[in-house]
mmCIF file of C-alpha atoms in Angstrom:
data_model
loop_
_atom_site.group_PDB
_atom_site.id
_atom_site.type_symbol
_atom_site.label_atom_id
_atom_site.label_comp_id
_atom_site.label_asym_id
_atom_site.label_seq_id
_atom_site.Cartn_x
_atom_site.Cartn_y
_atom_site.Cartn_z
ATOM 1 C CA MET F 183 -1.882 -17.811 -25.352
ATOM 2 C CA GLY F 184 1.085 -16.964 -27.540
ATOM 3 C CA VAL F 185 2.152 -13.799 -25.711
ATOM 4 C CA THR F 186 5.297 -13.336 -23.669
ATOM 5 C CA LYS F 187 5.113 -10.762 -20.953
ATOM 6 C CA LYS F 188 7.669 -9.504 -18.483
ATOM 7 C CA LEU F 189 6.512 -10.633 -15.041
ATOM 8 C CA LEU F 190 8.234 -9.329 -11.910
ATOM 9 C CA TYR F 191 7.598 -10.793 -8.487
ATOM 10 C CA LEU F 192 8.385 -8.168 -5.867
ATOM 11 C CA ASN F 193 9.143 -9.740 -2.478
ATOM 12 C CA ARG F 194 8.997 -7.262 0.393
ATOM 13 C CA LYS F 195 8.368 -9.284 3.568
ATOM 14 C CA ALA F 196 10.559 -11.338 5.929
ATOM 15 C CA PRO F 197 10.167 -15.088 5.381
ATOM 16 C CA HIS F 198 8.570 -16.516 8.513
ATOM 17 C CA GLY F 199 6.690 -13.804 10.436
ATOM 18 C CA THR F 200 3.897 -13.880 7.852
ATOM 19 C CA ILE F 201 2.985 -16.266 5.044
ATOM 20 C CA TYR F 202 3.492 -13.775 2.189
ATOM 21 C CA ALA F 203 6.956 -15.047 1.211
ATOM 22 C CA GLN F 204 6.012 -18.718 1.242
ATOM 23 C CA GLU F 205 2.829 -18.233 -0.778
ATOM 24 C CA ALA F 206 4.599 -15.845 -3.166
ATOM 25 C CA LEU F 207 7.107 -18.590 -3.896
ATOM 26 C CA GLU F 208 4.202 -20.917 -4.743
ATOM 27 C CA VAL F 209 2.996 -18.379 -7.324
ATOM 28 C CA VAL F 210 6.482 -18.212 -8.855
ATOM 29 C CA LEU F 211 6.682 -22.006 -9.177
ATOM 30 C CA ILE F 212 3.238 -22.300 -10.792
ATOM 31 C CA GLY F 213 3.896 -19.240 -12.939
ATOM 32 C CA SER F 214 7.092 -20.719 -14.338
ATOM 33 C CA ALA F 215 4.978 -23.178 -16.369
ATOM 34 C CA PHE F 216 3.541 -20.301 -18.433
ATOM 35 C CA GLU F 217 6.841 -19.595 -20.200
ATOM 36 C CA GLN F 218 6.888 -15.879 -19.515
ATOM 37 C CA ASP F 219 9.889 -13.609 -18.956
ATOM 38 C CA ILE F 220 10.170 -13.914 -15.171
ATOM 39 C CA SER F 221 12.196 -11.837 -12.707
ATOM 40 C CA LEU F 222 12.229 -11.786 -8.914
ATOM 41 C CA ALA F 223 13.172 -8.759 -6.844
ATOM 42 C CA PHE F 224 13.844 -8.679 -3.119
ATOM 43 C CA VAL F 225 13.540 -5.418 -1.209
ATOM 44 C CA ASP F 226 13.092 -4.235 2.392
ATOM 45 C CA ASP F 227 12.776 -7.221 4.793
ATOM 46 C CA GLY F 228 12.217 -9.375 1.693
ATOM 47 C CA VAL F 229 16.011 -9.723 1.426
ATOM 48 C CA TYR F 230 15.876 -11.975 4.509
ATOM 49 C CA GLN F 231 14.021 -14.569 2.392
ATOM 50 C CA LEU F 232 17.363 -15.403 0.754
ATOM 51 C CA LYS F 233 19.471 -15.405 3.940
ATOM 52 C CA LYS F 234 21.752 -18.428 4.283
ATOM 53 C CA GLN F 235 21.422 -20.885 7.179
ATOM 54 C CA GLN F 236 17.789 -20.322 8.069
ATOM 55 C CA ASP F 237 16.721 -22.647 10.875
ATOM 56 C CA THR F 238 13.008 -22.777 11.680
ATOM 57 C CA LYS F 239 13.064 -25.916 13.836
ATOM 58 C CA ALA F 240 12.385 -24.229 17.165
ATOM 59 C CA THR F 241 9.382 -22.343 15.733
ATOM 60 C CA GLY F 242 7.772 -25.435 14.185
ATOM 61 C CA MET F 243 7.469 -23.565 10.889
ATOM 62 C CA LYS F 244 8.390 -24.927 7.488
ATOM 63 C CA ASN F 245 11.815 -23.912 6.218
ATOM 64 C CA PHE F 246 11.076 -23.284 2.555
ATOM 65 C CA SER F 247 14.333 -21.408 1.851
ATOM 66 C CA PRO F 248 15.950 -24.391 0.007
ATOM 67 C CA THR F 249 13.230 -23.931 -2.646
ATOM 68 C CA TYR F 250 14.923 -20.714 -3.818
ATOM 69 C CA ARG F 251 17.904 -22.862 -4.853
ATOM 70 C CA ALA F 252 15.563 -24.952 -7.036
ATOM 71 C CA LEU F 253 14.284 -21.931 -8.981
ATOM 72 C CA ASP F 254 17.016 -22.330 -11.583
ATOM 73 C CA ASP F 255 15.534 -25.747 -12.460
ATOM 74 C CA TYR F 256 12.310 -23.903 -13.301
ATOM 75 C CA ASP F 257 14.236 -21.511 -15.573
ATOM 76 C CA VAL F 258 13.727 -18.735 -13.051
ATOM 77 C CA ASN F 259 17.189 -17.234 -12.836
ATOM 78 C CA LYS F 260 16.826 -13.464 -12.884
ATOM 79 C CA LEU F 261 17.001 -12.593 -9.199
ATOM 80 C CA TYR F 262 17.576 -8.999 -8.141
ATOM 81 C CA VAL F 263 18.258 -7.683 -4.647
ATOM 82 C CA GLU F 264 18.186 -4.041 -3.662
ATOM 83 C CA GLN F 265 21.562 -2.795 -2.446
ATOM 84 C CA GLU F 266 20.109 -0.323 0.077
ATOM 85 C CA SER F 267 17.939 -3.033 1.696
ATOM 86 C CA LEU F 268 20.965 -5.329 2.104
ATOM 87 C CA ALA F 269 23.147 -2.554 3.523
ATOM 88 C CA ALA F 270 20.506 -1.400 6.012
ATOM 89 C CA ARG F 271 20.423 -4.950 7.407
ATOM 90 C CA GLY F 272 24.185 -5.524 7.514
ATOM 91 C CA LEU F 273 23.986 -8.078 4.687
ATOM 92 C CA SER F 274 25.836 -8.584 1.429
ATOM 93 C CA ALA F 275 25.356 -10.901 -1.566
ATOM 94 C CA GLU F 276 27.679 -13.444 0.136
ATOM 95 C CA ASP F 277 25.055 -13.938 2.874
ATOM 96 C CA LEU F 278 22.473 -15.185 0.362
ATOM 97 C CA ILE F 279 21.734 -18.793 -0.629
ATOM 98 C CA VAL F 280 21.481 -18.112 -4.372
ATOM 99 C CA PRO F 281 23.435 -15.997 -6.842
ATOM 100 C CA VAL F 282 21.738 -12.631 -7.312
ATOM 101 C CA GLN F 283 22.290 -9.365 -9.087
ATOM 102 C CA VAL F 284 22.529 -6.480 -6.644
ATOM 103 C CA LEU F 285 20.891 -3.287 -7.919
ATOM 104 C CA SER F 286 20.607 0.187 -6.458
ATOM 105 C CA SER F 287 17.155 1.487 -5.636
ATOM 106 C CA ALA F 288 17.235 3.652 -8.759
ATOM 107 C CA GLU F 289 18.311 0.727 -10.961
ATOM 108 C CA LEU F 290 15.557 -1.436 -9.516
ATOM 109 C CA ALA F 291 13.007 1.300 -10.161
ATOM 110 C CA ALA F 292 14.185 1.426 -13.780
ATOM 111 C CA LEU F 293 13.850 -2.370 -14.044
ATOM 112 C CA MET F 294 10.325 -2.247 -12.615
ATOM 113 C CA ALA F 295 9.371 0.395 -15.162
ATOM 114 C CA THR F 296 10.214 -2.043 -17.979
ATOM 115 C CA GLN F 297 7.872 -4.777 -16.671
ATOM 116 C CA ASP F 298 4.395 -5.607 -17.984
ATOM 117 C CA VAL F 299 3.207 -7.089 -14.689
ATOM 118 C CA VAL F 300 4.409 -6.559 -11.116
ATOM 119 C CA PHE F 301 3.157 -8.994 -8.475
ATOM 120 C CA SER F 302 3.713 -7.342 -5.118
ATOM 121 C CA PHE F 303 3.964 -9.640 -2.107
ATOM 122 C CA MET D 179 -9.200 -1.164 -20.423
ATOM 123 C CA LYS D 180 -9.098 -4.804 -19.382
ATOM 124 C CA PHE D 181 -8.122 -5.208 -15.718
ATOM 125 C CA ALA D 182 -7.088 -8.166 -13.575
ATOM 126 C CA ILE D 183 -7.371 -7.699 -9.823
ATOM 127 C CA LEU D 184 -5.446 -9.430 -7.037
ATOM 128 C CA VAL D 185 -6.829 -9.219 -3.480
ATOM 129 C CA ASN D 186 -4.292 -10.296 -0.853
ATOM 130 C CA GLU D 187 -5.964 -9.380 2.445
ATOM 131 C CA GLY D 188 -9.032 -10.541 4.328
ATOM 132 C CA ALA D 189 -12.333 -8.719 4.743
ATOM 133 C CA TYR D 190 -12.599 -6.187 7.626
ATOM 134 C CA GLN D 191 -9.064 -6.801 8.928
ATOM 135 C CA HIS D 192 -7.554 -4.711 6.150
ATOM 136 C CA GLN D 193 -8.692 -2.007 3.739
ATOM 137 C CA ALA D 194 -7.415 -3.914 0.712
ATOM 138 C CA SER D 195 -10.622 -5.794 -0.078
ATOM 139 C CA ASP D 196 -12.748 -2.632 0.349
ATOM 140 C CA SER D 197 -10.433 -0.741 -2.004
ATOM 141 C CA ALA D 198 -10.489 -3.600 -4.507
ATOM 142 C CA TYR D 199 -14.303 -3.684 -4.445
ATOM 143 C CA GLN D 200 -14.587 0.089 -4.903
ATOM 144 C CA PHE D 201 -12.081 -0.034 -7.757
ATOM 145 C CA VAL D 202 -13.888 -2.871 -9.538
ATOM 146 C CA LYS D 203 -17.260 -1.176 -9.124
ATOM 147 C CA ALA D 204 -15.963 2.159 -10.411
ATOM 148 C CA ALA D 205 -14.160 0.523 -13.336
ATOM 149 C CA LEU D 206 -17.322 -1.349 -14.393
ATOM 150 C CA GLU D 207 -19.414 1.836 -14.120
ATOM 151 C CA LYS D 208 -16.938 3.568 -16.441
ATOM 152 C CA GLY D 209 -17.306 0.758 -18.977
ATOM 153 C CA HIS D 210 -14.008 -1.024 -18.336
ATOM 154 C CA GLU D 211 -13.687 -4.800 -18.327
ATOM 155 C CA ILE D 212 -12.715 -6.823 -15.262
ATOM 156 C CA PHE D 213 -11.144 -10.002 -16.624
ATOM 157 C CA ARG D 214 -10.958 -11.632 -13.197
ATOM 158 C CA VAL D 215 -10.653 -10.915 -9.470
ATOM 159 C CA PHE D 216 -8.255 -13.372 -7.842
ATOM 160 C CA PHE D 217 -8.201 -13.872 -4.061
ATOM 161 C CA TYR D 218 -4.933 -14.971 -2.459
ATOM 162 C CA HIS D 219 -3.319 -15.087 0.992
ATOM 163 C CA ASP D 220 -5.943 -14.026 3.595
ATOM 164 C CA GLY D 221 -7.907 -12.565 0.675
ATOM 165 C CA VAL D 222 -9.630 -15.948 0.420
ATOM 166 C CA TYR D 223 -11.677 -15.012 3.532
ATOM 167 C CA ASN D 224 -13.653 -12.644 1.287
ATOM 168 C CA ALA D 225 -15.276 -15.791 -0.112
ATOM 169 C CA SER D 226 -16.789 -17.175 3.109
ATOM 170 C CA ARG D 227 -20.560 -17.211 3.054
ATOM 171 C CA LEU D 228 -20.605 -17.665 6.855
ATOM 172 C CA SER D 229 -19.447 -14.132 7.616
ATOM 173 C CA VAL D 230 -21.966 -12.301 9.824
ATOM 174 C CA PRO D 231 -20.985 -8.634 10.214
ATOM 175 C CA PRO D 232 -22.981 -6.267 12.506
ATOM 176 C CA GLN D 233 -26.081 -4.896 10.742
ATOM 177 C CA ASP D 234 -24.866 -1.293 10.781
ATOM 178 C CA ASP D 235 -21.706 -2.232 8.855
ATOM 179 C CA ARG D 236 -21.089 -3.109 5.212
ATOM 180 C CA ASN D 237 -21.332 -6.789 4.293
ATOM 181 C CA ILE D 238 -18.115 -7.264 2.344
ATOM 182 C CA ASN D 239 -18.605 -10.906 1.433
ATOM 183 C CA LYS D 240 -22.201 -10.436 0.269
ATOM 184 C CA ARG D 241 -21.182 -7.328 -1.675
ATOM 185 C CA TRP D 242 -18.783 -9.424 -3.790
ATOM 186 C CA SER D 243 -21.471 -12.046 -4.451
ATOM 187 C CA GLU D 244 -23.898 -9.335 -5.585
ATOM 188 C CA LEU D 245 -21.271 -7.809 -7.846
ATOM 189 C CA ALA D 246 -20.632 -11.198 -9.439
ATOM 190 C CA GLN D 247 -24.344 -11.683 -10.022
ATOM 191 C CA GLN D 248 -24.940 -8.208 -11.458
ATOM 192 C CA HIS D 249 -21.867 -7.957 -13.687
ATOM 193 C CA GLN D 250 -20.774 -11.596 -14.213
ATOM 194 C CA VAL D 251 -17.394 -10.794 -12.657
ATOM 195 C CA ASP D 252 -15.186 -13.884 -12.402
ATOM 196 C CA LEU D 253 -14.284 -14.214 -8.696
ATOM 197 C CA VAL D 254 -11.614 -16.878 -8.236
ATOM 198 C CA VAL D 255 -10.226 -18.143 -4.931
ATOM 199 C CA CYS D 256 -6.821 -19.865 -4.810
ATOM 200 C CA ILE D 257 -7.373 -23.480 -3.840
ATOM 201 C CA ALA D 258 -4.123 -23.919 -1.879
ATOM 202 C CA ALA D 259 -4.604 -20.689 0.090
ATOM 203 C CA ALA D 260 -8.291 -21.530 0.658
ATOM 204 C CA GLN D 261 -7.644 -25.054 1.926
ATOM 205 C CA ARG D 262 -5.084 -23.776 4.443
ATOM 206 C CA ARG D 263 -7.647 -21.340 5.789
ATOM 207 C CA GLY D 264 -10.772 -23.473 5.760
ATOM 208 C CA ILE D 265 -12.578 -22.094 2.720
ATOM 209 C CA LEU D 266 -14.155 -25.024 0.849
ATOM 210 C CA ASP D 267 -16.750 -25.505 -1.847
ATOM 211 C CA ALA D 268 -19.093 -28.506 -1.679
ATOM 212 C CA ALA D 269 -17.008 -30.690 -3.987
ATOM 213 C CA GLU D 270 -13.780 -29.976 -2.125
ATOM 214 C CA ALA D 271 -15.411 -30.534 1.283
ATOM 215 C CA LYS D 272 -16.553 -33.941 0.096
ATOM 216 C CA ARG D 273 -13.155 -34.796 -1.354
ATOM 217 C CA GLN D 274 -11.390 -33.817 1.884
ATOM 218 C CA GLY D 275 -13.908 -35.606 4.081
ATOM 219 C CA LYS D 276 -15.104 -32.388 5.770
ATOM 220 C CA ASP D 277 -18.607 -32.020 7.183
ATOM 221 C CA ALA D 278 -19.321 -28.538 5.819
ATOM 222 C CA ASP D 279 -18.547 -26.127 2.993
ATOM 223 C CA ASN D 280 -18.652 -22.337 3.029
ATOM 224 C CA LEU D 281 -17.881 -20.857 -0.384
ATOM 225 C CA ALA D 282 -20.147 -17.878 -1.056
ATOM 226 C CA GLU D 283 -22.250 -17.589 -4.203
ATOM 227 C CA GLY D 284 -20.501 -16.106 -7.214
ATOM 228 C CA PHE D 285 -17.038 -17.340 -6.211
ATOM 229 C CA ARG D 286 -15.249 -20.354 -7.626
ATOM 230 C CA ILE D 287 -12.174 -22.196 -6.366
ATOM 231 C CA SER D 288 -9.310 -22.824 -8.764
ATOM 232 C CA GLY D 289 -5.530 -22.871 -9.031
ATOM 233 C CA LEU D 290 -2.815 -20.225 -9.130
ATOM 234 C CA GLY D 291 -2.602 -20.653 -12.888
ATOM 235 C CA GLN D 292 -5.769 -18.546 -13.046
ATOM 236 C CA LEU D 293 -3.850 -15.634 -11.519
ATOM 237 C CA ILE D 294 -0.961 -15.952 -13.962
ATOM 238 C CA GLU D 295 -3.368 -16.277 -16.900
ATOM 239 C CA ALA D 296 -5.263 -13.181 -15.749
ATOM 240 C CA SER D 297 -2.037 -11.182 -15.510
ATOM 241 C CA ILE D 298 -1.138 -12.172 -19.060
ATOM 242 C CA GLU D 299 -4.608 -11.645 -20.565
ATOM 243 C CA ALA D 300 -5.363 -8.308 -18.910
ATOM 244 C CA GLU D 301 -3.816 -5.009 -19.865
ATOM 245 C CA ARG D 302 -3.198 -4.143 -16.205
ATOM 246 C CA LEU D 303 -2.896 -6.195 -13.025
ATOM 247 C CA ILE D 304 -3.808 -4.188 -9.921
ATOM 248 C CA VAL D 305 -2.659 -5.645 -6.585
ATOM 249 C CA PHE D 306 -4.595 -4.765 -3.422
ATOM 250 C CA GLY D 307 -2.630 -5.798 -0.357
ATOM 251 C CA ASP D 308 -0.528 -4.743 2.589
#
């Protein structure tokens, strides 16, 4: 198609209570093949998607959190987490399974304004 | 303007698919182009032809089929999301060894690449979800 667009995937939901996070990750993986300028942002309960040491065994659900560590292999390496969302949940960047850039709400809003496409999940 | 639409919620349970339909209809009436409507998450339930709503209510699934017929709108259902939730076209039902299919007229089943392509090709992607 010859165009490069800035695509942002906005992840807003906790990982296992609903399927949004898991299916959003599937979109990111497929989307990586299109060679666009991809970013991921995690806000609200979405920050829990990146929490270390997730254990879903007792619920019988699939633990897809290791997949976030594979994103770098797909050249998806711009991951942003909202500072206010982390703080409200007693979390910091050290609690997350992948390296991220922590942005304030205002900084994240500015980043979103620069995007061509925002997928909201 | 050329729009791509993403519908992430099921019919009746959530307003998202009603809002998406109203938006698409209004955009077409104003002369805009709808490049594609992509159904994901529970949005794939919009594509069941076996939905039987009460007669005094709107028929959301049929409304999409009619829109596709009248305006040649490309209605695409994500195959992975659809298979999880039991939405199958005839070919897929056969391939999976299922005894029935239920994809409504005017919809087609395809991959997530169709969503990414739509987001790149359109001037705006509008997401209807929770």
